[in-house]
Amino acid sequence: MAAVETLPPTGVEAPNLTYKQVPETAYDREFRQPSLLHSFGSDSADLQFCRCKLTFFARLPVEWAELATLDLSTFDQPGGKEALAKQLEAAIQSVGFFYIVNFGLSQEEVDRQFAIGKSVFELPMPEKLTYRADLEHGGYNGYKPLGLREVTPGITDNTEIYNIPKFIPAHAERPHPAVITANRPEIEHFARHIHDHIVGKLLVLFALILELPEDALTAHHRYDELSDCHLRYMKYHHRSAADNAKLDNVWVKGHTDFGSLTLLFRQPVAALQVRGSDGGWRWVKPLDGSITVNVADALQFLTNGFLKSSIHRVVAPPPDQAHIDRLGVLYFLRPEDALELRPVQSAVLARLGYDANDDEAAVGITAGEWVKARVKGNIGKDGKRLPVTASEQEVIKGKSAKYYD
C-alpha cells in the first residue's frame, strides 16, 4: 500500500476556527494507518501500516478541552469503583466527555478493527450499496453512503458508515460483506468486551452517582435483549480547502447522540470539538491508549436532565492533517428498546429538585421509538438528500433534537 502523501501546512481562517501556520519543524509524530494484508481474512490475516507525519498535539495552536481520565483497572480494587464514581461525577458536571484507559483491549485488537473497517469502505460502491441500511424507516444497521444530508447549500455530508448490530438471534440472518463475516469471531469478541467489561462498569459508576443499586442501569442495557446498541465503522472523507471554507470548517453541526453512552476509538487526528457550558467550542484531544466517552440522550432523559447529553461537533482537522481520511471505530450503547424514557427514582434527583417535573425526560416514549425517530429525521423521503435543517427539529411526541453552530 502506498504511503499517504504528507502535504505542507497551510493557514486556514474561518469564524470560530482559526488555524495558524504550523512550522515544518513540528512534524515529529508518525501516524500509522492499519490495513488488512488480505481483506477476506483468515486466522493469519496480518496488519500493515502506511505512515505519514503529524504535528505533536501539544504544539497545535488550538484550545483543548480539559477532560478527566478514568483508569478502569482500579474498578475492582477496594474502594475503586467508589473513587471512580466521584471522579466521574466531577467530570460530567462540566462537558459530559471523559477518557477511559486500561479497559482490557490491546492496541493490536483496536488496530485490527480499524483495518477491518477500512477494508469495508474500500469495497466497490455497488457492493456496499447491497448492504444499505433502511434509513427511511428508522433502520441504521448496515451501510450508510455519502451525501444523504445537505450540510450547507450545495455541499453534502462526507461520511460513510457501517453499523454492526449486537450478535444476538434477532440479527443472525443479517448479511454482511465477506471481510466482516470472515472476521466475525474477533468483531464479536471486541463488541461484547466493550458491552460487558467497559460500559457495564461505567453504568455501575453512574448508578453509584445516582445512589441507586449497582445494577439499576445495567438491568436496562442487557446484551441479549433487543436494543439499538451497535459497533460502528465510520469514515470522514477529507474535503478540499474550498469546500471547507464554504462550511466555515464545520463538517457536522453541534448535536447530541441518541443513546446512553458513545465510545470512540480514535486515530491521532484532531477533528472532534465539545461545547462547554459557556457556549464555546474546544477541541477533544486524541489521547493515546484511551477511549473517548460521552453522555447521550437516554441518560439525560432517565435522570430528567441531571446528566446532560453532550453537545459536540466534527470540524476540519488542522492543516497538516487535512489530507487524511479520518476513520473511527465506535460503540453506541442504547437502552433496551422497550424501556420508557421516564426519570428513575433517585434520592439524588429528589434532593437536587430534578423530580419536580418531567420536562427533561421523554415520558411516553420508548428508547426504540426515540432512536428510530431520530434516524428518520436525518434523511429525506425515499432516500433523497435532506436539505439543510433548522436549528431545532421535532423528533417524536413533542420532543425535539437541537443542532448548534
mmCIF file of C-alpha atoms in Angstrom, residues 145-321:
data_model
loop_
_atom_site.group_PDB
_atom_site.id
_atom_site.type_symbol
_atom_site.label_atom_id
_atom_site.label_comp_id
_atom_site.label_asym_id
_atom_site.label_seq_id
_atom_site.Cartn_x
_atom_site.Cartn_y
_atom_site.Cartn_z
ATOM 1 C CA PRO A 145 -23.395 6.059 1.870
ATOM 2 C CA LEU A 146 -22.019 9.529 1.348
ATOM 3 C CA GLY A 147 -24.140 12.541 0.549
ATOM 4 C CA LEU A 148 -27.542 11.813 2.104
ATOM 5 C CA ARG A 149 -27.641 15.047 4.076
ATOM 6 C CA GLU A 150 -27.052 18.558 2.801
ATOM 7 C CA VAL A 151 -24.885 20.351 5.356
ATOM 8 C CA THR A 152 -24.912 23.688 3.551
ATOM 9 C CA PRO A 153 -26.499 24.611 0.218
ATOM 10 C CA GLY A 154 -24.701 22.658 -2.495
ATOM 11 C CA ILE A 155 -22.481 20.601 -0.164
ATOM 12 C CA THR A 156 -23.492 17.234 1.294
ATOM 13 C CA ASP A 157 -22.137 15.178 4.171
ATOM 14 C CA ASN A 158 -18.773 13.444 3.780
ATOM 15 C CA THR A 159 -19.385 10.382 5.951
ATOM 16 C CA GLU A 160 -19.607 6.682 5.198
ATOM 17 C CA ILE A 161 -20.857 4.435 7.990
ATOM 18 C CA TYR A 162 -21.161 0.701 8.520
ATOM 19 C CA ASN A 163 -23.124 -0.360 11.624
ATOM 20 C CA ILE A 164 -22.997 -3.888 13.044
ATOM 21 C CA PRO A 165 -25.826 -4.774 15.462
ATOM 22 C CA LYS A 166 -25.454 -6.953 18.519
ATOM 23 C CA PHE A 167 -24.590 -10.601 17.938
ATOM 24 C CA ILE A 168 -27.940 -11.980 19.083
ATOM 25 C CA PRO A 169 -30.509 -14.242 17.347
ATOM 26 C CA ALA A 170 -32.649 -11.290 16.217
ATOM 27 C CA HIS A 171 -29.842 -10.195 13.880
ATOM 28 C CA ALA A 172 -28.433 -13.608 12.958
ATOM 29 C CA GLU A 173 -29.703 -13.524 9.365
ATOM 30 C CA ARG A 174 -28.408 -10.048 8.532
ATOM 31 C CA PRO A 175 -25.958 -10.241 5.614
ATOM 32 C CA HIS A 176 -22.545 -8.580 5.819
ATOM 33 C CA PRO A 177 -19.592 -8.129 3.462
ATOM 34 C CA ALA A 178 -17.147 -11.026 3.319
ATOM 35 C CA VAL A 179 -14.487 -9.120 5.263
ATOM 36 C CA ILE A 180 -16.898 -8.905 8.208
ATOM 37 C CA THR A 181 -18.194 -12.474 8.073
ATOM 38 C CA ALA A 182 -14.627 -13.798 7.775
ATOM 39 C CA ASN A 183 -13.578 -11.862 10.858
ATOM 40 C CA ARG A 184 -16.812 -12.240 12.810
ATOM 41 C CA PRO A 185 -15.326 -14.015 15.876
ATOM 42 C CA GLU A 186 -12.936 -11.195 16.687
ATOM 43 C CA ILE A 187 -15.511 -8.494 15.866
ATOM 44 C CA GLU A 188 -17.981 -10.169 18.217
ATOM 45 C CA HIS A 189 -15.320 -10.545 20.925
ATOM 46 C CA PHE A 190 -14.449 -6.867 20.572
ATOM 47 C CA ALA A 191 -18.084 -5.703 20.762
ATOM 48 C CA ARG A 192 -19.018 -7.996 23.642
ATOM 49 C CA HIS A 193 -15.949 -6.957 25.618
ATOM 50 C CA ILE A 194 -16.952 -3.315 25.252
ATOM 51 C CA HIS A 195 -20.507 -4.044 26.379
ATOM 52 C CA ASP A 196 -19.765 -6.422 29.236
ATOM 53 C CA HIS A 197 -16.447 -5.162 30.599
ATOM 54 C CA ILE A 198 -16.368 -1.458 29.759
ATOM 55 C CA VAL A 199 -19.844 0.065 29.563
ATOM 56 C CA GLY A 200 -21.067 -2.387 32.188
ATOM 57 C CA LYS A 201 -18.604 -0.812 34.613
ATOM 58 C CA LEU A 202 -19.469 2.717 33.530
ATOM 59 C CA LEU A 203 -23.169 2.075 34.159
ATOM 60 C CA VAL A 204 -22.314 0.921 37.675
ATOM 61 C CA LEU A 205 -20.463 4.195 38.232
ATOM 62 C CA PHE A 206 -23.471 6.209 37.070
ATOM 63 C CA ALA A 207 -25.722 4.162 39.375
ATOM 64 C CA LEU A 208 -23.431 4.968 42.309
ATOM 65 C CA ILE A 209 -23.552 8.670 41.422
ATOM 66 C CA LEU A 210 -27.361 8.476 41.486
ATOM 67 C CA GLU A 211 -27.305 6.493 44.766
ATOM 68 C CA LEU A 212 -29.051 3.579 43.081
ATOM 69 C CA PRO A 213 -28.324 -0.158 43.344
ATOM 70 C CA GLU A 214 -25.287 -1.025 41.245
ATOM 71 C CA ASP A 215 -27.360 -2.983 38.718
ATOM 72 C CA ALA A 216 -30.082 -0.329 38.321
ATOM 73 C CA LEU A 217 -28.872 0.801 34.889
ATOM 74 C CA THR A 218 -27.237 -2.396 33.652
ATOM 75 C CA ALA A 219 -30.634 -4.079 34.114
ATOM 76 C CA HIS A 220 -31.917 -1.952 31.214
ATOM 77 C CA HIS A 221 -28.861 -2.483 28.996
ATOM 78 C CA ARG A 222 -28.650 -6.286 28.765
ATOM 79 C CA TYR A 223 -26.695 -7.520 25.763
ATOM 80 C CA ASP A 224 -29.024 -10.394 24.897
ATOM 81 C CA GLU A 225 -32.166 -8.230 24.856
ATOM 82 C CA LEU A 226 -33.416 -6.202 21.886
ATOM 83 C CA SER A 227 -31.814 -2.778 21.804
ATOM 84 C CA ASP A 228 -30.130 -0.478 19.326
ATOM 85 C CA CYS A 229 -26.569 -0.971 20.590
ATOM 86 C CA HIS A 230 -24.091 -1.374 17.765
ATOM 87 C CA LEU A 231 -20.453 -1.294 16.705
ATOM 88 C CA ARG A 232 -19.727 1.307 14.041
ATOM 89 C CA TYR A 233 -17.014 1.789 11.454
ATOM 90 C CA MET A 234 -17.019 5.376 10.230
ATOM 91 C CA LYS A 235 -15.077 7.259 7.580
ATOM 92 C CA TYR A 236 -14.907 11.012 7.120
ATOM 93 C CA HIS A 237 -13.597 11.774 3.646
ATOM 94 C CA HIS A 238 -11.267 14.750 3.571
ATOM 95 C CA ARG A 239 -12.554 17.881 1.855
ATOM 96 C CA SER A 240 -10.994 20.459 -0.411
ATOM 97 C CA ALA A 241 -9.895 23.774 1.048
ATOM 98 C CA ALA A 242 -12.631 25.455 -0.997
ATOM 99 C CA ASP A 243 -15.377 23.261 0.485
ATOM 100 C CA ASN A 244 -14.003 23.722 3.997
ATOM 101 C CA ALA A 245 -14.127 27.483 3.524
ATOM 102 C CA LYS A 246 -17.783 27.302 2.418
ATOM 103 C CA LEU A 247 -18.558 25.230 5.504
ATOM 104 C CA ASP A 248 -16.623 27.508 7.884
ATOM 105 C CA ASN A 249 -14.659 24.298 8.533
ATOM 106 C CA VAL A 250 -17.658 22.656 10.263
ATOM 107 C CA TRP A 251 -18.341 19.159 8.883
ATOM 108 C CA VAL A 252 -21.084 18.090 11.320
ATOM 109 C CA LYS A 253 -23.039 20.708 13.268
ATOM 110 C CA GLY A 254 -23.246 20.508 17.024
ATOM 111 C CA HIS A 255 -25.581 17.722 18.118
ATOM 112 C CA THR A 256 -26.238 15.117 20.775
ATOM 113 C CA ASP A 257 -26.169 11.325 20.392
ATOM 114 C CA PHE A 258 -29.275 9.136 20.594
ATOM 115 C CA GLY A 259 -28.469 6.529 23.221
ATOM 116 C CA SER A 260 -26.910 6.254 26.688
ATOM 117 C CA LEU A 261 -23.169 6.447 26.005
ATOM 118 C CA THR A 262 -20.939 6.723 22.951
ATOM 119 C CA LEU A 263 -17.437 5.240 22.999
ATOM 120 C CA LEU A 264 -14.962 6.420 20.386
ATOM 121 C CA PHE A 265 -11.672 4.752 19.487
ATOM 122 C CA ARG A 266 -9.721 7.437 17.668
ATOM 123 C CA GLN A 267 -6.861 7.964 15.305
ATOM 124 C CA PRO A 268 -4.347 10.701 16.164
ATOM 125 C CA VAL A 269 -6.302 13.162 14.029
ATOM 126 C CA ALA A 270 -7.906 16.207 15.652
ATOM 127 C CA ALA A 271 -11.469 16.863 14.464
ATOM 128 C CA LEU A 272 -13.819 16.493 17.453
ATOM 129 C CA GLN A 273 -14.992 19.501 19.454
ATOM 130 C CA VAL A 274 -17.184 19.738 22.547
ATOM 131 C CA ARG A 275 -19.408 22.654 23.525
ATOM 132 C CA GLY A 276 -18.774 23.977 27.009
ATOM 133 C CA SER A 277 -21.266 25.493 29.425
ATOM 134 C CA ASP A 278 -20.102 28.906 28.220
ATOM 135 C CA GLY A 279 -21.184 28.061 24.663
ATOM 136 C CA GLY A 280 -17.605 27.922 23.412
ATOM 137 C CA TRP A 281 -16.132 25.077 21.370
ATOM 138 C CA ARG A 282 -12.977 23.272 22.489
ATOM 139 C CA TRP A 283 -11.011 20.514 20.805
ATOM 140 C CA VAL A 284 -11.037 16.992 22.227
ATOM 141 C CA LYS A 285 -7.505 15.650 22.062
ATOM 142 C CA PRO A 286 -6.979 12.091 20.756
ATOM 143 C CA LEU A 287 -5.269 10.561 23.799
ATOM 144 C CA ASP A 288 -3.065 7.552 23.078
ATOM 145 C CA GLY A 289 -4.324 4.266 24.525
ATOM 146 C CA SER A 290 -7.692 5.702 25.526
ATOM 147 C CA ILE A 291 -11.368 5.654 24.595
ATOM 148 C CA THR A 292 -13.231 8.956 24.398
ATOM 149 C CA VAL A 293 -16.673 8.639 26.025
ATOM 150 C CA ASN A 294 -19.651 10.982 26.019
ATOM 151 C CA VAL A 295 -23.064 11.020 27.682
ATOM 152 C CA ALA A 296 -26.047 10.805 25.303
ATOM 153 C CA ASP A 297 -29.805 11.485 25.195
ATOM 154 C CA ALA A 298 -31.126 8.453 27.062
ATOM 155 C CA LEU A 299 -29.180 9.162 30.244
ATOM 156 C CA GLN A 300 -30.399 12.755 30.149
ATOM 157 C CA PHE A 301 -34.000 11.537 29.867
ATOM 158 C CA LEU A 302 -33.589 8.901 32.582
ATOM 159 C CA THR A 303 -32.192 11.500 35.006
ATOM 160 C CA ASN A 304 -34.523 14.345 33.947
ATOM 161 C CA GLY A 305 -31.581 16.492 32.903
ATOM 162 C CA PHE A 306 -29.193 15.811 35.805
ATOM 163 C CA LEU A 307 -26.902 14.046 33.347
ATOM 164 C CA LYS A 308 -26.515 16.226 30.270
ATOM 165 C CA SER A 309 -26.364 14.796 26.766
ATOM 166 C CA SER A 310 -23.055 16.138 25.480
ATOM 167 C CA ILE A 311 -23.126 18.627 22.609
ATOM 168 C CA HIS A 312 -20.315 18.019 20.151
ATOM 169 C CA ARG A 313 -19.416 18.570 16.517
ATOM 170 C CA VAL A 314 -16.896 17.464 13.894
ATOM 171 C CA VAL A 315 -14.712 20.025 12.160
ATOM 172 C CA ALA A 316 -11.977 20.037 9.548
ATOM 173 C CA PRO A 317 -8.675 18.850 11.038
ATOM 174 C CA PRO A 318 -5.761 21.277 11.387
ATOM 175 C CA PRO A 319 -3.865 21.921 8.129
ATOM 176 C CA ASP A 320 -1.164 19.262 8.441
ATOM 177 C CA GLN A 321 -3.885 16.618 8.907
#
